[in-house]
Amino acid sequence: MRRCLLAIVLLVAGPAVAEPEPFPLPDLARLFDAARDAMGEPLRIYSLEISRDGDTELLVRRNDRPDLVDWFKLEDGELTGPDPVKFESYPTLAALDYHEIDAREVDLAALPRLFDAARRKLKMPDASITGVTLERRDSGGFLTYENAAIWEVHLEDARHDGYVQFDTHGRILHDERE
Amino acid sequence: MTSANSWLAALLFALPAAAGTPITDVKAPPDLLGDGAGLHAALERAIGHPVWVVGARLDAKGGELIVQDVADEEIYDQYFVVPGGPIRGPAPQKVGSIDCPRNRVAFAKLDLGVVGGVLADAKARAAGNGYGEPLSAELGADVFCKGFGWRFLTMGIDNDDAMLELVYGFDGRLQSARSFDGERWKKLDAKALAAARAAPAPKAPAAAPQEKPGGGAAFRFYENPLPALAELERFIGEPLRLKSVVIDEDQVSVDLFRKDSGRHYFTYLLAADGGIKLWREDDSIMLDCNKPFAPGEAPFANLGDLVARALVAIGPMQDPYVTSAHVSRNFGCGRTEVVVYTEDERAKGRVVFDDRGRQREAEIQ
């Protein structure tokens, strides 16, 4: 009787450790193409953010009004934008110049390699990717890189959270695991 | 209920927290609090290697233990126990989820036999002093990672602002007792606690709600909020001693001092249909301006004009609209000023007017 009940409980409880979730890397090329179609060349990235479920938000400067930033979104495969970005405090032209990333610097195809490199660096081989950002900023750590275009890859496994920062050539700038 | 059914019921009760956790072939004793040695031995077998204990919770119905591997201090696991049931674990815990990793006790030295005693003692002390019954013993530290031990925190029965905190050492002896009266913590004398002379003060009865239902009015606050302020003056029965007034299309929020209220101020909400209610009261903080002003000292009567001018002054914004207007004494607690806040689809802005309606600033934020 008890064994039977135990088996039922085991079935309800499921496996001991969840498999890492595959990261649903969105069709970024489609998103960037749409942004280029709307904004023209060059595509001037303000920031890119991919959530753990693959929803993506791309903020870009308008070529016709470089003082303004618009967003494009890719959610569940549906593409929307351009729409105005409303900042809490609007960046100045100088701040936008300082923040901008030329899309020609960005190798979207490199992302899977960055994910593998991040897992290796943090010694988290089974980690799930929980988010990715691309933004020009200062890197973390003792030795910092100022105003670099930085890919930041966030990971988690059963015991740790962490992130690794890369430059646009895939070089690791900083990493943290807790 | 048979013993098989009772442990199964307890196990199913614990499932939400322990879901996905493997089940060991080691059973906990049926009496978790009465057989501390048996529980310790069972956990030792289930865990199977030397560990530190960084956290635990235990009562008669079940409990859990969070342990750190002595051989690899980055490995934290959780184990679950129910009376007479198999021990579940290990459930991996994230390193970052451990609040106070330096607070730990060797599992081999942890006497689980004291838990029943400290839980009973804590229940007796809480009940004797008008506090709610602690349901389980928790091993941990305070928010500053101090006072690592078996801890109990319970609220006053007749005064839910009051709290009692009891901390016992690993030997089961009471180490500290203190109470919270809603504002600050105070050490309690163990003798007074034992003699049931440490009950919290009764809660002050809640003041009768100050509210006037709406109806019959249709105030247009942006055009002129003075009729609504006059209504508030009639409602409170004394001249308005204003601290600040925040006006939007549907509501006016008024902070005011009452006669002889000192730094204590009251916030009334005025609705466009004439409804008034006292929303909250509080003491002003350091650097707040405590010098009240009368409605006649601020350009309320010209607010419609100021709002219209603000929308022109903030011209670089595309199709701006007003989100609110704030009236108070200016920085330095001098004359009054009106700040009109605006937004468009991309940005926020503010336009500042002095008490005579002269524009002082206009900026897009």
XYZ file of C-alpha atoms in Angstrom:
543
model
C 0.000 0.000 0.000
C 2.672 2.458 1.060
C 4.821 1.647 -1.971
C 1.856 2.268 -4.213
C 1.148 5.620 -2.514
C 4.825 6.529 -2.705
C 4.821 5.875 -6.441
C 1.813 8.177 -6.838
C 3.554 10.920 -4.891
C 6.706 10.467 -6.983
C 4.669 10.817 -10.147
C 3.032 13.984 -8.813
C 6.313 15.404 -7.632
C 8.057 14.981 -10.972
C 11.779 14.690 -11.654
C 14.371 15.661 -9.072
C 16.101 18.358 -11.118
C 14.478 20.296 -13.940
C 16.199 20.202 -17.321
C 17.638 23.569 -18.373
C 15.148 25.420 -20.494
C 16.283 25.869 -24.082
C 16.636 29.581 -24.791
C 14.146 30.637 -27.445
C 16.472 32.860 -29.440
C 14.172 35.091 -31.485
C 14.510 35.907 -35.162
C 16.709 38.946 -34.573
C 17.589 39.307 -38.239
C 13.903 39.862 -39.005
C 13.647 42.432 -36.221
C 16.755 44.292 -37.420
C 15.591 44.181 -41.041
C 12.247 45.694 -40.023
C 14.040 48.413 -38.102
C 16.316 49.144 -41.072
C 13.321 49.296 -43.409
C 11.651 51.859 -41.172
C 14.679 53.889 -40.112
C 17.066 53.490 -43.034
C 20.804 53.033 -42.787
C 22.733 53.218 -40.618
C 20.755 51.424 -37.930
C 21.657 53.262 -34.719
C 20.982 51.026 -31.756
C 20.197 52.561 -28.372
C 19.674 49.189 -26.670
C 18.525 45.616 -27.227
C 16.920 43.420 -24.603
C 15.856 39.777 -24.930
C 13.854 38.277 -22.076
C 14.021 34.615 -21.006
C 10.931 33.805 -23.090
C 12.508 35.336 -26.195
C 10.477 38.553 -26.252
C 12.737 41.271 -27.596
C 12.786 45.054 -27.471
C 15.059 47.013 -29.774
C 15.474 50.762 -29.184
C 16.888 52.758 -32.099
C 17.635 56.399 -32.867
C 15.749 57.899 -35.744
C 17.936 59.021 -38.624
C 15.530 61.851 -39.505
C 15.383 63.061 -35.875
C 18.545 61.937 -34.064
C 17.194 63.493 -30.861
C 14.430 60.866 -30.753
C 14.413 57.154 -29.962
C 11.815 54.638 -31.139
C 11.261 51.036 -30.169
C 10.514 47.855 -32.094
C 9.262 44.710 -30.373
C 9.174 41.045 -31.276
C 6.769 39.196 -28.997
C 5.540 35.671 -29.701
C 6.738 36.145 -33.265
C 4.711 39.309 -33.726
C 6.628 42.379 -34.768
C 5.491 45.870 -33.705
C 6.987 49.339 -34.035
C 8.277 51.869 -34.553
C 6.710 53.538 -31.521
C 7.993 56.465 -29.467
C 10.117 55.667 -26.432
C 9.112 57.627 -23.353
C 12.038 58.142 -21.045
C 11.692 59.195 -17.423
C 14.265 61.829 -18.243
C 14.933 62.365 -21.940
C 18.583 61.922 -22.942
C 20.325 64.884 -24.525
C 21.736 64.686 -28.043
C 25.216 64.323 -26.555
C 24.031 61.499 -24.318
C 22.440 59.759 -27.299
C 25.632 60.159 -29.344
C 27.569 58.657 -26.448
C 25.161 55.757 -26.070
C 24.667 54.775 -29.703
C 25.861 51.471 -31.184
C 26.249 51.085 -34.936
C 24.409 47.897 -35.907
C 27.269 47.050 -38.293
C 29.372 46.335 -35.199
C 26.880 43.741 -33.989
C 27.191 40.091 -34.969
C 23.833 38.536 -34.143
C 24.974 35.109 -35.310
C 27.555 35.083 -32.524
C 24.971 34.876 -29.753
C 24.871 31.053 -29.434
C 28.689 31.092 -29.129
C 28.431 33.728 -26.403
C 25.946 31.541 -24.531
C 28.363 28.585 -24.633
C 31.259 30.796 -23.597
C 29.234 32.195 -20.691
C 28.380 28.694 -19.450
C 32.030 27.703 -19.670
C 33.273 30.861 -17.959
C 30.895 30.501 -15.019
C 31.332 26.715 -14.863
C 27.577 26.299 -15.229
C 27.367 23.791 -18.118
C 23.634 23.114 -17.666
C 22.627 26.711 -17.069
C 19.593 28.225 -18.725
C 19.917 31.623 -20.384
C 17.572 34.006 -18.585
C 18.149 37.181 -20.532
C 20.416 39.067 -22.906
C 21.054 42.783 -23.251
C 23.139 44.872 -25.616
C 23.917 48.386 -24.532
C 26.801 50.821 -24.479
C 27.909 51.185 -20.858
C 30.763 50.719 -18.423
C 31.629 47.125 -17.660
C 31.584 45.792 -14.130
C 34.547 44.529 -12.139
C 37.858 45.926 -10.918
C 39.222 46.499 -14.407
C 36.448 48.321 -16.210
C 35.873 49.195 -19.838
C 34.276 52.597 -20.291
C 31.343 53.112 -22.591
C 31.881 49.837 -24.442
C 29.127 48.180 -26.457
C 28.442 45.252 -24.141
C 26.532 42.040 -24.569
C 25.397 40.891 -21.123
C 24.270 37.262 -20.924
C 22.375 36.181 -17.781
C 22.274 32.547 -16.699
C 20.912 30.389 -13.922
C 21.078 26.797 -12.842
C 19.741 25.068 -9.746
C 22.456 26.485 -7.497
C 23.686 29.732 -9.050
C 22.751 32.921 -10.857
C 25.317 34.758 -12.904
C 26.098 36.933 -15.871
C 28.947 37.442 -18.296
C 29.715 40.654 -20.190
C 31.247 40.462 -23.668
C 32.381 43.102 -26.104
C 31.095 42.936 -29.663
C 34.078 40.779 -30.664
C 33.111 38.132 -28.100
C 35.876 39.000 -25.661
C 34.883 38.515 -22.017
C 35.003 41.801 -20.093
C 33.527 40.770 -16.763
C 31.640 37.941 -15.106
C 29.879 37.332 -11.839
C 28.358 34.257 -10.254
C 26.554 33.973 -6.956
C -6.764 7.921 10.164
C -4.152 5.164 9.801
C -0.508 6.088 10.284
C 0.089 5.480 6.573
C -2.669 7.883 5.709
C -1.537 10.479 8.246
C 2.024 10.714 6.928
C 0.743 10.730 3.376
C -1.629 13.571 4.234
C 1.249 15.494 5.822
C 3.453 14.774 2.820
C 0.811 15.943 0.373
C 0.370 19.065 2.503
C 4.082 19.753 2.160
C 4.108 19.068 -1.585
C 3.874 22.635 -2.867
C 7.148 23.544 -1.137
C 8.842 20.214 -1.787
C 7.546 19.619 -5.319
C 10.175 18.120 -7.545
C 12.316 17.036 -4.611
C 13.503 13.428 -4.562
C 12.307 11.118 -1.796
C 14.908 9.299 0.279
C 14.420 5.836 1.756
C 14.879 7.237 5.271
C 11.817 7.923 7.395
C 11.445 10.619 10.020
C 10.164 9.544 13.439
C 6.399 9.890 14.013
C 6.919 12.455 16.776
C 9.200 15.126 15.325
C 9.306 17.287 18.452
C 9.304 14.498 21.013
C 12.058 12.439 19.416
C 14.756 14.948 18.531
C 17.479 12.325 18.657
C 15.564 10.046 16.297
C 14.926 12.974 13.913
C 18.603 13.928 14.010
C 19.684 10.354 13.263
C 17.207 10.062 10.395
C 18.335 13.343 8.849
C 21.967 12.344 9.250
C 21.296 9.154 7.273
C 19.265 10.970 4.632
C 21.915 13.646 4.112
C 24.786 11.191 4.258
C 27.729 13.577 4.551
C 28.928 16.328 6.926
C 26.976 19.562 6.589
C 26.444 22.904 8.232
C 22.887 23.972 9.003
C 22.126 27.519 7.842
C 18.362 27.497 8.351
C 15.507 25.347 9.573
C 11.830 25.356 10.478
C 10.198 22.715 12.592
C 6.877 21.996 14.283
C 4.843 18.911 15.078
C 3.443 18.669 11.532
C 6.706 18.937 9.631
C 9.638 21.085 8.793
C 12.595 21.751 6.588
C 16.317 22.141 6.904
C 18.736 24.082 4.691
C 22.257 22.700 4.823
C 25.642 23.630 3.397
C 28.046 20.938 2.278
C 31.191 20.988 4.417
C 33.262 19.687 1.483
C 31.959 22.265 -1.018
C 30.603 25.391 0.604
C 28.850 26.490 -2.587
C 26.473 23.544 -2.294
C 23.282 24.279 -0.373
C 20.434 21.769 -0.163
C 17.032 21.681 1.436
C 15.475 18.643 3.150
C 11.843 18.194 4.170
C 10.453 16.100 7.004
C 6.942 15.023 7.948
C 6.018 12.825 10.939
C 6.713 9.181 10.117
C 7.161 9.929 6.435
C 10.130 9.594 4.136
C 12.571 12.486 4.209
C 12.615 14.433 0.953
C 15.771 15.952 -0.382
C 18.161 17.178 -1.507
C 16.506 20.152 -3.179
C 19.332 22.348 -4.544
C 19.291 25.933 -3.260
C 20.854 28.910 -4.988
C 23.873 30.410 -3.283
C 22.315 33.859 -3.626
C 19.191 32.762 -1.753
C 21.112 32.255 1.489
C 20.821 35.529 3.394
C 23.437 34.924 6.074
C 25.886 32.221 4.921
C 28.236 32.939 7.831
C 25.527 31.996 10.300
C 25.741 28.240 10.483
C 25.968 25.435 12.972
C 27.474 21.998 12.431
C 24.634 19.555 11.952
C 26.490 17.015 14.087
C 26.305 19.430 17.016
C 22.721 20.572 16.477
C 20.488 19.244 19.245
C 17.044 18.870 17.720
C 15.805 17.613 21.077
C 15.529 21.202 22.354
C 13.065 22.281 19.665
C 9.952 20.859 21.318
C 10.900 22.603 24.552
C 11.626 26.005 23.026
C 8.450 25.885 20.950
C 6.367 25.064 24.046
C 8.143 27.774 26.044
C 7.646 30.355 23.298
C 3.952 29.454 23.045
C 3.506 29.831 26.796
C 5.322 33.179 26.961
C 3.429 34.531 23.950
C 0.033 33.385 25.224
C 0.696 34.700 28.729
C 1.450 38.158 27.382
C -1.299 38.609 24.845
C 0.567 37.611 21.688
C -0.504 35.106 19.046
C 0.666 31.505 19.188
C 3.975 30.830 17.409
C 3.328 27.968 15.035
C 6.831 26.688 14.445
C 10.430 27.106 15.549
C 12.675 28.768 12.987
C 16.431 28.559 13.003
C 17.924 31.737 11.583
C 19.139 35.264 12.218
C 17.626 38.736 12.100
C 17.780 41.028 9.074
C 21.273 42.137 10.098
C 22.443 38.507 10.319
C 22.634 38.835 14.109
C 21.180 36.609 16.811
C 21.459 33.246 15.084
C 19.307 30.788 17.001
C 15.793 29.372 17.319
C 13.582 32.362 16.658
C 9.921 33.199 17.122
C 8.098 36.272 15.917
C 4.441 36.732 16.720
C 1.932 39.590 16.648
C -0.185 40.986 19.472
C -3.702 39.551 19.626
C -5.479 42.807 20.467
C -2.853 45.049 18.920
C -1.609 43.835 15.571
C 0.952 46.649 15.413
C 2.790 45.001 18.315
C 5.220 42.103 17.870
C 7.108 39.808 20.195
C 10.468 38.321 19.227
C 12.011 35.482 21.224
C 15.423 33.988 20.448
C 16.684 30.783 22.037
C 20.209 29.416 21.905
C 21.061 25.972 20.602
C 20.969 24.772 24.198
C 17.289 25.713 24.393
C 17.766 28.642 26.772
C 16.088 31.978 26.119
C 18.743 34.401 24.890
C 16.787 37.516 24.076
C 13.265 38.851 24.155
C 12.028 42.125 22.776
C 8.804 43.723 21.690
C 7.877 46.147 18.937
C 5.228 48.749 19.737
C 4.617 49.823 16.166
C 7.497 52.319 16.131
C 10.507 50.860 17.889
C 11.936 47.718 19.444
C 12.327 47.474 23.198
C 14.143 44.823 25.231
C 11.902 42.794 27.469
C 12.758 41.622 30.935
C 12.694 37.810 30.990
C 11.164 37.814 34.462
C 8.360 40.152 33.406
C 7.769 37.955 30.389
C 7.603 34.827 32.551
C 5.245 36.530 34.968
C 2.934 37.553 32.103
C 3.629 41.256 32.735
C 4.874 42.130 29.250
C 1.637 42.507 27.313
C 1.585 45.149 24.564
C -0.376 48.327 25.147
C -3.854 48.134 23.675
C -4.188 49.607 20.236
C -5.654 53.087 20.158
C -9.195 52.995 18.816
C -9.383 54.029 15.188
C -10.669 57.529 14.670
C -14.096 57.844 13.134
C -13.755 58.197 9.368
C -13.929 61.762 8.156
C -15.733 61.590 4.895
C -18.392 63.507 3.027
C -20.097 61.756 0.125
C -20.000 63.417 -3.253
C -22.943 64.518 -5.358
C -24.352 67.802 -6.525
C -21.035 69.323 -7.527
C -19.072 69.265 -10.791
C -15.780 70.937 -9.980
C -13.402 71.744 -12.821
C -10.183 71.701 -10.880
C -7.836 72.952 -13.579
C -10.025 75.983 -14.232
C -10.370 77.026 -10.610
C -9.889 74.812 -7.547
C -11.009 77.525 -5.081
C -14.661 76.385 -4.806
C -13.470 72.880 -3.870
C -11.031 74.318 -1.315
C -13.840 76.429 0.162
C -15.893 73.248 0.492
C -13.005 71.602 2.341
C -12.750 74.598 4.674
C -16.439 74.265 5.535
C -15.965 70.503 6.061
C -13.112 70.802 8.560
C -14.603 73.895 10.214
C -11.476 76.011 10.353
C -9.411 78.177 7.992
C -7.190 76.188 5.648
C -3.533 76.057 6.697
C -2.160 74.557 3.512
C 1.094 72.642 3.209
C 0.702 71.573 -0.435
C -2.048 71.057 -2.970
C -1.785 68.604 -5.851
C -4.386 69.134 -8.530
C -5.292 66.863 -11.396
C -8.328 66.665 -13.591
C -10.355 64.366 -11.327
C -8.997 64.954 -7.850
C -7.310 67.434 -5.557
C -5.043 66.150 -2.809
C -4.596 68.663 0.005
C -1.950 68.406 2.733
C -2.830 70.764 5.547
C -2.004 71.516 9.136
C -4.832 71.739 11.643
C -5.006 74.320 14.380
C -2.316 73.431 16.934
C -1.297 70.258 15.055
C 2.334 71.382 14.887
C 4.290 69.276 12.358
C 1.425 66.813 12.107
C -0.433 67.206 8.840
C -3.558 65.722 7.263
C -4.172 64.697 3.662
C -7.681 65.214 2.297
C -8.818 64.023 -1.107
C -11.418 66.107 -2.922
C -13.390 64.571 -5.775
C -14.855 66.452 -8.698
C -18.382 65.534 -7.536
C -17.789 67.278 -4.199
C -16.807 64.192 -2.157
C -14.218 64.758 0.579
C -12.331 62.234 2.657
C -9.459 62.262 5.086
C -7.001 59.900 3.426
C -4.097 59.862 5.868
C -2.169 61.845 8.429
C 1.536 61.993 9.102
C 4.326 64.089 10.567
C 6.343 66.275 8.228
C 9.987 65.300 7.916
C 13.229 67.212 8.152
C 13.585 69.915 5.450
C 9.820 69.890 4.865
C 8.347 73.366 4.894
C 6.073 73.615 7.930
C 4.931 77.186 7.328
C 1.301 76.987 6.215
C -0.206 79.220 3.566
C -3.769 80.382 3.005
C -5.533 79.879 -0.335
C -5.290 83.617 -0.964
C -1.490 83.444 -0.957
C -1.368 81.267 -4.078
C -2.675 81.986 -7.586
C -5.411 79.319 -7.459
C -7.903 81.630 -9.118
C -5.642 81.902 -12.188
C -4.842 78.198 -12.470
C -6.734 77.814 -15.762
C -4.593 80.560 -17.290
C -1.365 79.068 -15.885
C -2.197 75.626 -17.287
C -2.853 77.096 -20.729
C 0.383 79.090 -20.615
C 2.351 76.036 -19.455
C 1.277 74.110 -22.551
C 2.549 76.951 -24.750
C 5.751 77.436 -22.762
C 6.695 73.771 -23.102
C 6.425 74.191 -26.884
C 9.141 71.788 -28.016
C 6.963 68.958 -26.727
C 4.605 67.528 -29.339
C 0.927 67.821 -28.323
C 1.669 68.093 -24.618
C -0.996 67.576 -21.985
C -1.099 68.477 -18.293
C -0.815 65.645 -15.786
C -1.002 67.696 -12.586
C -0.343 71.043 -10.962
C 1.412 71.312 -7.599
C 1.004 74.330 -5.351
C 3.246 74.837 -2.326
C 5.746 77.239 -0.860
C 8.868 77.422 -3.004
C 12.264 75.962 -2.163
C 13.446 77.751 0.934
C 9.910 77.915 2.360
C 9.314 81.360 0.855
C 6.425 82.526 -1.302
C 4.093 80.113 -3.020
C 4.650 78.693 -6.509
C 2.749 76.572 -8.985
C 4.470 73.754 -10.876
C 2.531 72.487 -13.873
C 3.641 69.021 -15.008
C 3.234 68.053 -18.649
C 3.844 65.002 -20.822
C 3.748 64.057 -24.448
C 4.255 60.679 -26.086
C 8.019 60.851 -25.535
C 8.829 62.998 -22.534
C 7.835 64.767 -19.354
C 8.108 68.472 -18.665
C 7.478 71.045 -15.965
C 6.704 74.738 -15.961
C 7.092 76.787 -12.796
C 5.137 79.986 -11.983
C 5.577 82.209 -8.959
C 2.769 83.431 -6.717
C 2.017 86.308 -9.081
C 1.704 84.038 -12.076
C 5.071 84.904 -13.605
C 6.792 82.036 -15.403
C 10.082 81.096 -13.746
C 11.138 77.870 -15.475
C 10.097 75.597 -18.333
C 12.029 72.392 -18.907
C 11.671 69.060 -20.623
C 12.971 66.386 -18.272
